Amino acid sequence: MTDTNVTPMISMTNVQKHYGDLHVLKDIDLQIPRGQVVVVLGPSGSGKSTLCRTINRLEPIDSGEIRIEGELLPAEGRDLARLRSDVGMVFQSFNLFAHKTILQNVTIGPIKVRKAKPADAERRALELLERVGVTTQKDKYPAQLSGGQQQRVAIARSLAMGPKVLLFDEPTSALDPEMVSEVLDVMVSLAREGMTMVVVTHEMGFARKAADRIIFMADGAIVEDTDPESFFTAPKSDRARDFLSKILGH
Ligand SMILES: Nc1ncnc2c1ncn2[C@@H]1O[C@H](COP(=O)(O)OP(=O)(O)O)[C@@H](O)[C@H]1O
Ligand SMILES: [Mg+2]
């Protein structure tokens, strides 16, 4: 039985985007239910980052529709600020505020955007820093932390806004190998707790362990949309087979 009453958390319908002559998102249709963990795979340049960036409107689209819980993405103003707190994004490059302490990095959004009381924001921030395992670093500045610690702070900062959705764009690609798992462990626990997540990653272990669904992109289009087991054991397209042989073949 199909359930037409449940509004998807993220809904993309006939989404098209160009950069000049380059057709970077080709007729994207993607419905993501609440609590689903979607891993987006695909070769470099296939449009994975652009897809993520359109979902929180860091990039506008040419045509089509994107909705979060049924609401069209706002173009600007206060509604856009609210969208950005509902749809958190974690980038490869952490993007922490260099001149603010770790604690301030996590409290500033709730205080400025959500109008939280500083004492409440601080209490919540300390809980989140505890959860990602960096409480002892709270009074330091980002540059004093390892990459893995900074990325965990970036996740805590996103969580502090109480997001409905978290987007991750290659969150471990800039990390030294020994720090990858401490970030992936936090992401796995969020996935298990039911956070709706879209994760661009090359970490196939994470994809197998945490993903409910794999989206494989090539040349701006969704080429496969399936469960991890099917994708990794029986990819249907030549593009996906080729991708997997390159990424798993060493
Ligand atoms: N701001 C931009 N202006 C022009 N072209 C861009 C821009 N951002 C990305 N592109 C191009 O769009 C394509 C898709 O990029 P991207 O979404 O970053 O792919 P991926 O994340 O899968 O590597 C690439 O060919 C890239 O060079
Ligand atoms: Mg990218």
Short mmCIF file of C-alpha atoms and ligand atoms in Angstrom, two decimals:
data_model
loop_
_atom_site.label_atom_id
_atom_site.label_comp_id
_atom_site.label_asym_id
_atom_site.label_seq_id
_atom_site.Cartn_x
_atom_site.Cartn_y
_atom_site.Cartn_z
CA MET A 1 0.00 0.00 0.00
CA THR A 2 1.41 3.40 -0.85
CA ASP A 3 1.01 5.98 1.85
CA THR A 4 0.08 9.27 0.25
CA ASN A 5 -0.46 10.97 3.59
CA VAL A 6 3.15 11.08 4.65
CA THR A 7 4.93 14.21 3.45
CA PRO A 8 8.58 13.51 2.57
CA MET A 9 11.20 15.37 4.59
CA ILE A 10 12.95 16.38 1.36
CA SER A 11 11.23 16.43 -2.00
CA MET A 12 12.94 17.38 -5.26
CA THR A 13 10.79 17.38 -8.38
CA ASN A 14 12.07 17.95 -11.95
CA VAL A 15 15.00 19.96 -10.65
CA GLN A 16 17.20 21.44 -13.36
CA LYS A 17 20.33 23.50 -12.93
CA HIS A 18 22.95 24.84 -15.31
CA TYR A 19 26.24 26.60 -14.81
CA GLY A 20 26.38 28.44 -18.12
CA ASP A 21 26.32 25.71 -20.77
CA LEU A 22 26.97 22.95 -18.26
CA HIS A 23 23.83 21.03 -17.33
CA VAL A 24 24.84 20.18 -13.78
CA LEU A 25 21.55 18.79 -12.39
CA LYS A 26 19.43 16.93 -14.92
CA ASP A 27 15.80 16.50 -14.03
CA ILE A 28 16.37 15.38 -10.45
CA ASP A 29 13.43 13.63 -8.77
CA LEU A 30 14.16 12.56 -5.23
CA GLN A 31 11.83 12.03 -2.27
CA ILE A 32 13.51 11.41 1.06
CA PRO A 33 11.30 10.30 3.96
CA ARG A 34 11.89 11.43 7.52
CA GLY A 35 14.67 9.51 9.23
CA GLN A 36 16.20 8.12 6.04
CA VAL A 37 19.98 8.12 5.60
CA VAL A 38 20.90 8.62 1.96
CA VAL A 39 24.48 8.23 0.79
CA VAL A 40 25.24 10.00 -2.49
CA LEU A 41 28.01 8.43 -4.55
CA GLY A 42 29.45 9.29 -7.93
CA PRO A 43 32.59 10.36 -9.73
CA SER A 44 34.11 13.79 -9.24
CA GLY A 45 32.14 16.43 -11.11
CA SER A 46 28.91 14.41 -11.22
CA GLY A 47 26.94 17.07 -9.32
CA LYS A 48 26.92 15.67 -5.76
CA SER A 49 27.96 18.92 -4.06
CA THR A 50 25.61 20.95 -6.22
CA LEU A 51 22.73 18.64 -5.28
CA CYS A 52 23.45 19.20 -1.56
CA ARG A 53 23.87 22.92 -1.97
CA THR A 54 20.51 23.29 -3.70
CA ILE A 55 18.74 21.57 -0.77
CA ASN A 56 19.63 24.38 1.64
CA ARG A 57 19.60 26.93 -1.14
CA LEU A 58 23.25 27.82 -1.13
CA GLU A 59 22.64 27.43 -4.86
CA PRO A 60 19.42 28.45 -6.64
CA ILE A 61 17.89 26.12 -9.24
CA ASP A 62 16.71 26.96 -12.77
CA SER A 63 13.41 25.11 -12.61
CA GLY A 64 11.56 22.42 -10.74
CA GLU A 65 10.71 22.35 -7.06
CA ILE A 66 12.43 21.60 -3.78
CA ARG A 67 10.35 21.23 -0.62
CA ILE A 68 11.27 20.56 2.98
CA GLU A 69 8.38 18.89 4.81
CA GLY A 70 6.11 20.08 2.03
CA GLU A 71 7.22 23.72 2.15
CA LEU A 72 8.86 25.28 -0.88
CA LEU A 73 12.36 26.56 -0.28
CA PRO A 74 12.26 30.27 0.46
CA ALA A 75 14.31 32.51 -1.81
CA GLU A 76 15.48 35.07 0.72
CA GLY A 77 14.95 36.92 3.99
CA ARG A 78 13.96 35.59 7.37
CA ASP A 79 12.45 32.42 5.93
CA LEU A 80 15.75 31.59 4.31
CA ALA A 81 17.56 31.98 7.66
CA ARG A 82 15.05 29.61 9.22
CA LEU A 83 15.56 27.11 6.40
CA ARG A 84 19.31 27.22 6.97
CA SER A 85 18.78 26.24 10.60
CA ASP A 86 16.31 23.49 9.67
CA VAL A 87 18.69 22.09 7.06
CA GLY A 88 22.19 21.95 8.52
CA MET A 89 25.26 21.42 6.39
CA VAL A 90 28.66 20.02 7.28
CA PHE A 91 31.41 20.73 4.77
CA GLN A 92 34.73 19.14 3.98
CA SER A 93 36.51 22.25 5.27
CA PHE A 94 34.78 22.50 8.72
CA ASN A 95 34.15 26.27 8.30
CA LEU A 96 34.35 27.10 12.02
CA PHE A 97 34.67 30.74 13.08
CA ALA A 98 38.42 31.11 13.62
CA HIS A 99 38.19 33.95 16.14
CA LYS A 100 35.55 32.37 18.35
CA THR A 101 36.10 29.67 20.93
CA ILE A 102 34.74 26.17 20.41
CA LEU A 103 31.91 26.91 22.83
CA GLN A 104 31.10 30.21 21.10
CA ASN A 105 31.08 28.45 17.73
CA VAL A 106 28.26 26.25 18.99
CA THR A 107 26.25 28.92 20.86
CA ILE A 108 26.34 31.72 18.28
CA GLY A 109 23.72 30.28 15.90
CA PRO A 110 21.10 29.53 18.57
CA ILE A 111 21.63 32.98 20.16
CA LYS A 112 21.62 35.01 16.92
CA VAL A 113 19.18 33.06 14.76
CA ARG A 114 17.02 31.10 17.18
CA LYS A 115 17.05 33.93 19.80
CA ALA A 116 18.01 31.48 22.54
CA LYS A 117 19.00 32.84 25.96
CA PRO A 118 22.80 32.70 26.28
CA ALA A 119 22.63 30.49 29.38
CA ASP A 120 20.31 28.03 27.62
CA ALA A 121 22.44 28.05 24.48
CA GLU A 122 25.52 27.34 26.57
CA ARG A 123 23.93 24.46 28.46
CA ARG A 124 22.81 22.88 25.21
CA ALA A 125 26.20 23.49 23.56
CA LEU A 126 27.98 21.74 26.42
CA GLU A 127 25.69 18.72 26.03
CA LEU A 128 26.45 18.58 22.32
CA LEU A 129 30.20 19.00 22.82
CA GLU A 130 30.03 16.14 25.33
CA ARG A 131 28.16 14.04 22.83
CA VAL A 132 30.80 14.54 20.12
CA GLY A 133 33.58 14.12 22.67
CA VAL A 134 35.27 17.54 22.68
CA THR A 135 34.09 19.14 25.94
CA THR A 136 37.63 19.55 27.22
CA GLN A 137 38.41 21.75 24.21
CA LYS A 138 35.56 24.20 24.80
CA ASP A 139 37.68 27.27 25.57
CA LYS A 140 40.19 26.74 22.77
CA TYR A 141 40.12 28.21 19.28
CA PRO A 142 39.55 26.06 16.19
CA ALA A 143 43.19 26.17 15.04
CA GLN A 144 44.23 24.54 18.32
CA LEU A 145 42.17 21.42 17.56
CA SER A 146 42.87 18.50 15.25
CA GLY A 147 40.89 18.23 12.04
CA GLY A 148 38.79 15.40 13.45
CA GLN A 149 37.96 17.45 16.55
CA GLN A 150 37.09 20.50 14.43
CA GLN A 151 34.76 18.46 12.27
CA ARG A 152 33.03 17.06 15.34
CA VAL A 153 32.58 20.64 16.59
CA ALA A 154 31.10 21.53 13.19
CA ILE A 155 28.59 18.70 13.64
CA ALA A 156 27.75 19.93 17.16
CA ARG A 157 27.28 23.43 15.79
CA SER A 158 24.79 22.16 13.20
CA LEU A 159 22.96 20.10 15.82
CA ALA A 160 22.67 23.13 18.11
CA MET A 161 20.19 24.65 15.67
CA GLY A 162 17.87 21.68 16.07
CA PRO A 163 17.91 20.76 12.37
CA LYS A 164 15.35 18.53 10.69
CA VAL A 165 17.89 17.45 8.10
CA LEU A 166 21.68 17.29 8.03
CA LEU A 167 23.63 17.44 4.77
CA PHE A 168 27.24 16.26 4.76
CA ASP A 169 29.49 17.04 1.81
CA GLU A 170 32.59 14.82 2.02
CA PRO A 171 32.94 15.49 5.76
CA THR A 172 36.01 13.28 6.16
CA SER A 173 37.86 14.02 2.91
CA ALA A 174 40.12 16.67 4.43
CA LEU A 175 41.06 14.56 7.46
CA ASP A 176 44.15 12.55 8.17
CA PRO A 177 43.21 8.86 7.93
CA GLU A 178 43.39 8.22 11.67
CA MET A 179 40.75 10.86 12.31
CA VAL A 180 38.16 9.62 9.86
CA SER A 181 36.55 7.08 12.15
CA GLU A 182 35.99 9.48 15.07
CA VAL A 183 33.86 11.62 12.74
CA LEU A 184 32.10 8.67 11.10
CA ASP A 185 31.24 7.26 14.55
CA VAL A 186 29.35 10.46 15.39
CA MET A 187 27.53 10.27 12.04
CA VAL A 188 26.60 6.62 12.56
CA SER A 189 25.12 7.44 15.96
CA LEU A 190 23.07 10.30 14.48
CA ALA A 191 21.84 7.95 11.77
CA ARG A 192 20.78 5.39 14.37
CA GLU A 193 18.89 8.05 16.31
CA GLY A 194 16.73 8.78 13.29
CA MET A 195 18.23 11.99 11.89
CA THR A 196 17.37 12.52 8.22
CA MET A 197 20.75 12.68 6.50
CA VAL A 198 22.13 13.18 3.00
CA VAL A 199 25.79 12.21 2.97
CA VAL A 200 28.22 12.65 0.09
CA THR A 201 31.17 10.44 0.93
CA HIS A 202 33.75 8.06 -0.45
CA GLU A 203 33.70 6.04 2.76
CA MET A 204 32.19 2.80 1.53
CA GLY A 205 32.28 1.31 5.03
CA PHE A 206 29.97 4.08 6.23
CA ALA A 207 27.74 3.63 3.20
CA ARG A 208 27.34 -0.08 3.90
CA LYS A 209 26.88 0.35 7.63
CA ALA A 210 24.68 3.43 7.93
CA ALA A 211 22.92 4.07 4.62
CA ASP A 212 19.30 3.12 4.06
CA ARG A 213 19.64 4.10 0.45
CA ILE A 214 22.32 4.78 -2.14
CA ILE A 215 21.95 7.42 -4.82
CA PHE A 216 24.54 7.08 -7.58
CA MET A 217 25.05 10.14 -9.75
CA ALA A 218 26.86 10.54 -13.06
CA ASP A 219 26.95 13.64 -15.28
CA GLY A 220 24.32 15.47 -13.25
CA ALA A 221 21.72 12.69 -13.28
CA ILE A 222 20.63 10.08 -10.75
CA VAL A 223 21.66 6.84 -12.43
CA GLU A 224 20.88 4.40 -9.62
CA ASP A 225 18.65 4.69 -6.58
CA THR A 226 18.71 1.54 -4.51
CA ASP A 227 19.62 -0.10 -1.20
CA PRO A 228 23.31 -0.52 -0.28
CA GLU A 229 23.29 -4.32 -0.57
CA SER A 230 21.95 -4.20 -4.15
CA PHE A 231 24.24 -1.35 -5.11
CA PHE A 232 27.43 -2.94 -3.86
CA THR A 233 26.68 -6.50 -4.95
CA ALA A 234 24.75 -5.94 -8.18
CA PRO A 235 25.12 -2.42 -9.62
CA LYS A 236 22.93 -2.13 -12.72
CA SER A 237 24.68 0.53 -14.79
CA ASP A 238 28.08 0.45 -16.47
CA ARG A 239 28.85 3.80 -14.82
CA ALA A 240 28.27 2.40 -11.34
CA ARG A 241 30.23 -0.79 -12.05
CA ASP A 242 33.11 1.29 -13.36
CA PHE A 243 32.96 3.60 -10.31
CA LEU A 244 32.91 0.70 -7.87
CA SER A 245 35.78 -1.10 -9.55
CA LYS A 246 37.89 2.07 -9.24
CA ILE A 247 36.98 2.81 -5.65
CA LEU A 248 37.09 -0.75 -4.32
CA GLY A 249 39.79 -2.04 -6.63
CA HIS A 250 42.83 -1.21 -4.53
N1 LIG B 1 30.13 27.64 -9.16
C1 LIG B 1 30.33 26.91 -10.27
N2 LIG B 1 30.44 27.50 -11.49
C2 LIG B 1 30.63 26.76 -12.61
N3 LIG B 1 30.71 25.42 -12.63
C3 LIG B 1 30.62 24.77 -11.44
C4 LIG B 1 30.42 25.48 -10.20
N4 LIG B 1 30.36 24.57 -9.20
C5 LIG B 1 30.50 23.37 -9.78
N5 LIG B 1 30.66 23.48 -11.13
C6 LIG B 1 30.79 22.37 -12.06
O1 LIG B 1 29.62 21.57 -11.95
C7 LIG B 1 29.95 20.19 -12.06
C8 LIG B 1 29.45 19.48 -10.83
O2 LIG B 1 30.20 19.94 -9.71
P1 LIG B 1 29.99 19.39 -8.25
O3 LIG B 1 28.55 19.48 -7.89
O4 LIG B 1 30.97 20.09 -7.40
O5 LIG B 1 30.38 17.84 -8.44
P2 LIG B 1 30.87 16.76 -7.38
O6 LIG B 1 30.56 17.28 -6.01
O7 LIG B 1 30.12 15.52 -7.73
O8 LIG B 1 32.35 16.57 -7.60
C9 LIG B 1 31.46 20.12 -12.26
O9 LIG B 1 31.70 20.01 -13.64
C10 LIG B 1 31.94 21.44 -11.73
O10 LIG B 1 33.13 21.83 -12.35
MG MG B 2 31.78 17.67 -4.41
#
